[in-house]
Amino acid sequence: MFLMKSAQEASSAALVINAGARRGAAAPSLVVDTLQRAGLPVSAVHQVLSGAELAGTLDRVAADGHDLVVVGGGDGTVSCAAGRFAGTGTVLGVLPLGTANDLARTLEIPNDLAGACAALAGGKVVDIDLGRANGQPFLNVASVGLSVGVTATLSPRLKRYLGPVAYGVAAVRAYARHKSFRARLEFPDGDHEALELEDMLQVAVGNGRHYGGGNAVSPTAGIDDHLLDIYAIPGAPLREHMRIARLLKDGSFVERSGVYHRTCQRVRLVTEPPMPVNLDGEIATATPTDFSIERNAVHVVVPQGSTSARFDG
């Protein structure tokens, strides 16, 4: 199978846009014109409005045999596409049209549409890892606890009017309603002892670096390091959680006393009670959850200057 090294090598490209994303409705015409003028052979354009519609559209695009599929939407949309094309050799292009756009931040793709198109047209192909949670794909972070409450609070209206600031507003509201839970982390490869965790605020399993509108999973997390980064934040007085919140941007909160941090390739999470799991902003499965990582599973276009990942073939 021929593996592209740049977007310019594509022989056929399809564009899939989530028109329900925060900036998705007005995107298709501008994107198609920009990419075609840059020499990319965009021959099919699809707009979707729901997750069910997205899955079917991606199946049709796959059947058409395009070697480049440009996906515009939020992180949940791109993760769905990554799961569909993982291991196939099809290359993904990413247009950040959502609210947080944390995958684009990790891959150093410009957040503005014109800049993202330019980076795509002149970009290079790299391999990134894909996380799986009970078989469901995620690129950034999977989590239980507070983040699920944040997702439930993030209404389309709130995201539309406040943009990334909506995550902070939703977090304050979700924190006020949060109920603690018990969790057990099991490491089937034997690389760590099992952890019994009481009175938890949040447990997260990261594949990429960024999540939640620019927070970092840990200071060393990367989407090309072939590892899952796990952190667990226990219940604590509000002042301690405020200190942790101030360290979320660079991930250094994992170094605070009482916060658990592990890296591995496989982990199982069991909670009491059973809880929903947030995958890149979408509630997609529930505990108990088996997490794993697929190394170099997704080919994606990044700017030429990006150092987020490399091409391993």
GROMACS .gro file of C-alpha atoms in nm:
model
  313
    1MET     CA    1   0.000   0.000   0.000
    2PHE     CA    2   0.129   0.345  -0.096
    3LEU     CA    3   0.160   0.569   0.211
    4MET     CA    4   0.139   0.942   0.152
    5LYS     CA    5   0.407   1.164   0.305
    6SER     CA    6   0.220   1.490   0.235
    7ALA     CA    7  -0.132   1.605   0.153
    8GLN     CA    8  -0.014   1.709  -0.193
    9GLU     CA    9   0.037   1.342  -0.283
   10ALA     CA   10  -0.335   1.265  -0.251
   11SER     CA   11  -0.502   1.135  -0.564
   12SER     CA   12  -0.857   1.170  -0.430
   13ALA     CA   13  -0.990   1.362  -0.131
   14ALA     CA   14  -1.327   1.377   0.043
   15LEU     CA   15  -1.453   1.645   0.282
   16VAL     CA   16  -1.679   1.552   0.574
   17ILE     CA   17  -1.816   1.844   0.776
   18ASN     CA   18  -2.021   1.829   1.095
   19ALA     CA   19  -2.260   2.114   1.023
   20GLY     CA   20  -2.377   2.099   1.383
   21ALA     CA   21  -2.034   2.193   1.515
   22ARG     CA   22  -1.988   2.543   1.656
   23ARG     CA   23  -1.833   2.674   1.333
   24GLY     CA   24  -1.950   2.404   1.094
   25ALA     CA   25  -2.246   2.558   0.915
   26ALA     CA   26  -2.055   2.814   0.707
   27ALA     CA   27  -1.742   2.609   0.646
   28PRO     CA   28  -1.791   2.385   0.336
   29SER     CA   29  -1.775   2.639   0.053
   30LEU     CA   30  -1.472   2.818   0.195
   31VAL     CA   31  -1.289   2.493   0.264
   32VAL     CA   32  -1.354   2.338  -0.077
   33ASP     CA   33  -1.248   2.652  -0.262
   34THR     CA   34  -0.934   2.695  -0.051
   35LEU     CA   35  -0.822   2.332  -0.080
   36GLN     CA   36  -0.894   2.306  -0.451
   37ARG     CA   37  -0.701   2.624  -0.522
   38ALA     CA   38  -0.413   2.473  -0.324
   39GLY     CA   39  -0.416   2.174  -0.557
   40LEU     CA   40  -0.589   1.914  -0.339
   41PRO     CA   41  -0.832   1.694  -0.539
   42VAL     CA   42  -1.152   1.736  -0.334
   43SER     CA   43  -1.411   1.539  -0.529
   44ALA     CA   44  -1.678   1.469  -0.266
   45VAL     CA   45  -1.837   1.685   0.004
   46HIS     CA   46  -2.059   1.550   0.282
   47GLN     CA   47  -2.239   1.743   0.557
   48VAL     CA   48  -2.374   1.562   0.862
   49LEU     CA   49  -2.582   1.668   1.161
   50SER     CA   50  -2.572   1.368   1.396
   51GLY     CA   51  -2.346   1.091   1.520
   52ALA     CA   52  -2.555   0.823   1.352
   53GLU     CA   53  -2.537   1.013   1.024
   54LEU     CA   54  -2.160   1.057   1.064
   55ALA     CA   55  -2.094   0.683   1.102
   56GLY     CA   56  -2.286   0.600   0.786
   57THR     CA   57  -2.121   0.880   0.591
   58LEU     CA   58  -1.773   0.763   0.692
   59ASP     CA   59  -1.860   0.412   0.576
   60ARG     CA   60  -1.961   0.548   0.235
   61VAL     CA   61  -1.647   0.760   0.212
   62ALA     CA   62  -1.436   0.456   0.298
   63ALA     CA   63  -1.609   0.251   0.028
   64ASP     CA   64  -1.529   0.521  -0.229
   65GLY     CA   65  -1.158   0.467  -0.169
   66HIS     CA   66  -1.038   0.823  -0.105
   67ASP     CA   67  -0.681   0.832   0.020
   68LEU     CA   68  -0.734   1.166   0.202
   69VAL     CA   69  -1.042   1.237   0.415
   70VAL     CA   70  -1.067   1.590   0.555
   71VAL     CA   71  -1.287   1.602   0.865
   72GLY     CA   72  -1.427   1.927   0.999
   73GLY     CA   73  -1.590   1.936   1.341
   74GLY     CA   74  -1.520   1.903   1.709
   75ASP     CA   75  -1.294   1.649   1.876
   76GLY     CA   76  -1.572   1.391   1.903
   77THR     CA   77  -1.629   1.404   1.527
   78VAL     CA   78  -1.260   1.363   1.448
   79SER     CA   79  -1.223   1.077   1.698
   80CYS     CA   80  -1.508   0.891   1.531
   81ALA     CA   81  -1.335   0.931   1.194
   82ALA     CA   82  -1.001   0.824   1.341
   83GLY     CA   83  -1.160   0.508   1.475
   84ARG     CA   84  -1.313   0.433   1.138
   85PHE     CA   85  -0.991   0.477   0.940
   86ALA     CA   86  -0.738   0.347   1.195
   87GLY     CA   87  -0.507   0.093   1.037
   88THR     CA   88  -0.642   0.143   0.685
   89GLY     CA   89  -0.375   0.371   0.541
   90THR     CA   90  -0.632   0.644   0.471
   91VAL     CA   91  -0.494   0.983   0.578
   92LEU     CA   92  -0.702   1.225   0.786
   93GLY     CA   93  -0.702   1.600   0.756
   94VAL     CA   94  -0.833   1.792   1.057
   95LEU     CA   95  -1.028   2.118   1.044
   96PRO     CA   96  -1.100   2.246   1.399
   97LEU     CA   97  -1.463   2.361   1.390
   98GLY     CA   98  -1.567   2.275   1.745
   99THR     CA   99  -1.544   2.461   2.075
  100ALA     CA  100  -1.233   2.319   2.241
  101ASN     CA  101  -1.041   2.178   1.940
  102ASP     CA  102  -0.791   2.009   2.170
  103LEU     CA  103  -0.667   1.763   1.908
  104ALA     CA  104  -0.575   2.054   1.680
  105ARG     CA  105  -0.396   2.216   1.974
  106THR     CA  106  -0.200   1.895   2.034
  107LEU     CA  107  -0.109   1.862   1.666
  108GLU     CA  108  -0.025   2.237   1.639
  109ILE     CA  109  -0.291   2.295   1.373
  110PRO     CA  110  -0.406   2.661   1.359
  111ASN     CA  111  -0.745   2.722   1.517
  112ASP     CA  112  -0.867   2.962   1.249
  113LEU     CA  113  -1.022   2.801   0.942
  114ALA     CA  114  -0.804   2.976   0.684
  115GLY     CA  115  -0.486   2.886   0.874
  116ALA     CA  116  -0.599   2.526   0.917
  117CYS     CA  117  -0.670   2.494   0.545
  118ALA     CA  118  -0.330   2.636   0.458
  119ALA     CA  119  -0.158   2.401   0.703
  120LEU     CA  120  -0.349   2.108   0.556
  121ALA     CA  121  -0.269   2.196   0.196
  122GLY     CA  122   0.104   2.225   0.269
  123GLY     CA  123   0.122   1.975   0.552
  124LYS     CA  124   0.309   1.653   0.619
  125VAL     CA  125   0.171   1.313   0.722
  126VAL     CA  126   0.250   1.171   1.066
  127ASP     CA  127   0.130   0.872   1.268
  128ILE     CA  128  -0.053   0.919   1.598
  129ASP     CA  129  -0.177   0.674   1.859
  130LEU     CA  130  -0.543   0.591   1.910
  131GLY     CA  131  -0.699   0.514   2.247
  132ARG     CA  132  -0.977   0.259   2.289
  133ALA     CA  133  -1.230   0.240   2.573
  134ASN     CA  134  -1.434  -0.080   2.558
  135GLY     CA  135  -1.349  -0.073   2.189
  136GLN     CA  136  -1.470   0.286   2.135
  137PRO     CA  137  -1.208   0.528   1.994
  138PHE     CA  138  -1.073   0.843   2.157
  139LEU     CA  139  -0.781   1.069   2.069
  140ASN     CA  140  -0.754   1.309   2.362
  141VAL     CA  141  -0.890   1.188   2.696
  142ALA     CA  142  -1.144   0.947   2.841
  143SER     CA  143  -1.273   1.028   3.189
  144VAL     CA  144  -1.530   0.964   3.460
  145GLY     CA  145  -1.651   1.190   3.737
  146LEU     CA  146  -1.648   1.570   3.717
  147SER     CA  147  -1.584   1.583   3.341
  148VAL     CA  148  -1.907   1.394   3.269
  149GLY     CA  149  -2.095   1.657   3.466
  150VAL     CA  150  -1.916   1.927   3.267
  151THR     CA  151  -2.021   1.762   2.939
  152ALA     CA  152  -2.382   1.739   3.057
  153THR     CA  153  -2.377   2.111   3.147
  154LEU     CA  154  -2.221   2.223   2.817
  155SER     CA  155  -2.531   2.311   2.620
  156PRO     CA  156  -2.494   2.404   2.250
  157ARG     CA  157  -2.614   2.753   2.341
  158LEU     CA  158  -2.347   2.793   2.610
  159LYS     CA  159  -2.074   2.679   2.372
  160ARG     CA  160  -2.202   2.898   2.090
  161TYR     CA  161  -2.204   3.218   2.296
  162LEU     CA  162  -1.902   3.165   2.523
  163GLY     CA  163  -1.672   2.947   2.313
  164PRO     CA  164  -1.389   2.783   2.515
  165VAL     CA  165  -1.483   2.991   2.821
  166ALA     CA  166  -1.794   2.773   2.842
  167TYR     CA  167  -1.578   2.491   2.983
  168GLY     CA  168  -1.487   2.696   3.289
  169VAL     CA  169  -1.848   2.799   3.349
  170ALA     CA  170  -1.967   2.440   3.311
  171ALA     CA  171  -1.693   2.312   3.543
  172VAL     CA  172  -1.803   2.545   3.825
  173ARG     CA  173  -2.164   2.434   3.787
  174ALA     CA  174  -2.072   2.063   3.768
  175TYR     CA  175  -1.841   2.089   4.073
  176ALA     CA  176  -2.126   2.220   4.284
  177ARG     CA  177  -2.336   1.912   4.199
  178HIS     CA  178  -2.062   1.648   4.202
  179LYS     CA  179  -2.097   1.328   4.408
  180SER     CA  180  -1.782   1.136   4.502
  181PHE     CA  181  -1.728   0.776   4.391
  182ARG     CA  182  -1.501   0.478   4.450
  183ALA     CA  183  -1.270   0.346   4.179
  184ARG     CA  184  -1.027   0.063   4.119
  185LEU     CA  185  -0.750   0.079   3.859
  186GLU     CA  186  -0.617  -0.257   3.744
  187PHE     CA  187  -0.309  -0.299   3.525
  188PRO     CA  188  -0.337  -0.627   3.330
  189ASP     CA  189   0.024  -0.614   3.207
  190GLY     CA  190   0.152  -0.613   3.565
  191ASP     CA  191   0.345  -0.287   3.524
  192HIS     CA  192   0.178  -0.131   3.831
  193GLU     CA  193   0.005  -0.250   4.144
  194ALA     CA  194  -0.374  -0.212   4.142
  195LEU     CA  195  -0.502   0.110   4.301
  196GLU     CA  196  -0.806   0.124   4.530
  197LEU     CA  197  -0.935   0.480   4.528
  198GLU     CA  198  -1.190   0.632   4.767
  199ASP     CA  199  -1.386   0.958   4.750
  200MET     CA  200  -1.281   1.049   4.395
  201LEU     CA  201  -1.347   1.368   4.201
  202GLN     CA  202  -1.223   1.249   3.860
  203VAL     CA  203  -1.030   0.970   3.695
  204ALA     CA  204  -0.895   1.027   3.344
  205VAL     CA  205  -0.708   0.821   3.086
  206GLY     CA  206  -0.523   1.029   2.828
  207ASN     CA  207  -0.396   0.933   2.484
  208GLY     CA  208  -0.314   1.284   2.360
  209ARG     CA  209  -0.180   1.589   2.539
  210HIS     CA  210  -0.465   1.841   2.559
  211TYR     CA  211  -0.829   1.824   2.669
  212GLY     CA  212  -1.100   2.043   2.818
  213GLY     CA  213  -1.016   2.356   2.622
  214GLY     CA  214  -0.639   2.358   2.660
  215ASN     CA  215  -0.562   2.163   2.978
  216ALA     CA  216  -0.272   1.916   2.969
  217VAL     CA  217  -0.300   1.556   3.085
  218SER     CA  218   0.051   1.569   3.235
  219PRO     CA  219   0.377   1.754   3.167
  220THR     CA  220   0.505   1.461   2.957
  221ALA     CA  221   0.188   1.340   2.781
  222GLY     CA  222   0.202   1.308   2.402
  223ILE     CA  223  -0.009   1.158   2.126
  224ASP     CA  224   0.290   0.977   1.976
  225ASP     CA  225   0.449   0.827   2.289
  226HIS     CA  226   0.265   0.489   2.274
  227LEU     CA  227   0.143   0.532   2.633
  228LEU     CA  228  -0.176   0.607   2.818
  229ASP     CA  229  -0.145   0.872   3.091
  230ILE     CA  230  -0.377   0.804   3.386
  231TYR     CA  231  -0.452   1.051   3.662
  232ALA     CA  232  -0.692   1.035   3.954
  233ILE     CA  233  -0.792   1.338   4.162
  234PRO     CA  234  -0.943   1.262   4.506
  235GLY     CA  235  -1.198   1.464   4.694
  236ALA     CA  236  -1.041   1.748   4.893
  237PRO     CA  237  -1.127   2.088   5.040
  238LEU     CA  238  -1.223   2.349   4.784
  239ARG     CA  239  -0.898   2.541   4.838
  240GLU     CA  240  -0.695   2.235   4.733
  241HIS     CA  241  -0.904   2.183   4.421
  242MET     CA  242  -0.851   2.552   4.340
  243ARG     CA  243  -0.474   2.497   4.362
  244ILE     CA  244  -0.504   2.198   4.132
  245ALA     CA  245  -0.718   2.397   3.888
  246ARG     CA  246  -0.442   2.658   3.855
  247LEU     CA  247  -0.202   2.381   3.741
  248LEU     CA  248  -0.427   2.220   3.481
  249LYS     CA  249  -0.287   2.409   3.182
  250ASP     CA  250   0.061   2.257   3.200
  251GLY     CA  251  -0.040   1.928   3.362
  252SER     CA  252   0.180   1.981   3.667
  253PHE     CA  253  -0.117   1.912   3.896
  254VAL     CA  254  -0.025   1.540   3.870
  255GLU     CA  255   0.281   1.618   4.085
  256ARG     CA  256   0.073   1.737   4.381
  257SER     CA  257   0.050   1.520   4.690
  258GLY     CA  258  -0.263   1.305   4.681
  259VAL     CA  259  -0.301   1.303   4.301
  260TYR     CA  260  -0.232   0.964   4.143
  261HIS     CA  261  -0.046   0.944   3.810
  262ARG     CA  262   0.054   0.635   3.612
  263THR     CA  263   0.154   0.554   3.253
  264CYS     CA  264   0.089   0.222   3.080
  265GLN     CA  265  -0.048   0.063   2.764
  266ARG     CA  266  -0.351  -0.106   2.918
  267VAL     CA  267  -0.567  -0.033   3.222
  268ARG     CA  268  -0.907  -0.139   3.352
  269LEU     CA  269  -1.127   0.102   3.545
  270VAL     CA  270  -1.400  -0.021   3.776
  271THR     CA  271  -1.618   0.225   3.970
  272GLU     CA  272  -1.876   0.205   4.244
  273PRO     CA  273  -2.137   0.289   4.137
  274PRO     CA  274  -2.102   0.213   3.760
  275MET     CA  275  -2.055   0.543   3.578
  276PRO     CA  276  -2.074   0.691   3.226
  277VAL     CA  277  -1.744   0.755   3.048
  278ASN     CA  278  -1.670   1.073   2.854
  279LEU     CA  279  -1.466   1.016   2.536
  280ASP     CA  280  -1.345   1.342   2.380
  281GLY     CA  281  -1.660   1.525   2.486
  282GLU     CA  282  -1.908   1.248   2.406
  283ILE     CA  283  -2.065   1.004   2.655
  284ALA     CA  284  -1.989   0.681   2.470
  285THR     CA  285  -1.953   0.393   2.717
  286ALA     CA  286  -1.967   0.310   3.089
  287THR     CA  287  -1.762   0.145   3.360
  288PRO     CA  288  -1.621  -0.110   3.400
  289THR     CA  289  -1.399   0.002   3.112
  290ASP     CA  290  -1.097  -0.160   2.950
  291PHE     CA  291  -0.857   0.095   2.802
  292SER     CA  292  -0.585   0.020   2.549
  293ILE     CA  293  -0.369   0.201   2.298
  294GLU     CA  294  -0.312   0.133   1.929
  295ARG     CA  295   0.034   0.253   1.834
  296ASN     CA  296   0.076   0.462   1.516
  297ALA     CA  297  -0.280   0.368   1.418
  298VAL     CA  298  -0.391   0.692   1.254
  299HIS     CA  299  -0.224   0.881   0.968
  300VAL     CA  300  -0.297   1.253   0.994
  301VAL     CA  301  -0.181   1.573   0.825
  302VAL     CA  302  -0.006   1.830   1.046
  303PRO     CA  303   0.176   2.156   0.967
  304GLN     CA  304   0.530   2.113   0.836
  305GLY     CA  305   0.671   2.269   1.152
  306SER     CA  306   0.472   2.055   1.395
  307THR     CA  307   0.677   1.849   1.640
  308SER     CA  308   0.377   1.668   1.792
  309ALA     CA  309   0.441   1.337   1.611
  310ARG     CA  310   0.652   1.179   1.341
  311PHE     CA  311   0.597   0.942   1.050
  312ASP     CA  312   0.691   0.586   1.136
  313GLY     CA  313   0.517   0.416   0.842
   0.00000   0.00000   0.00000
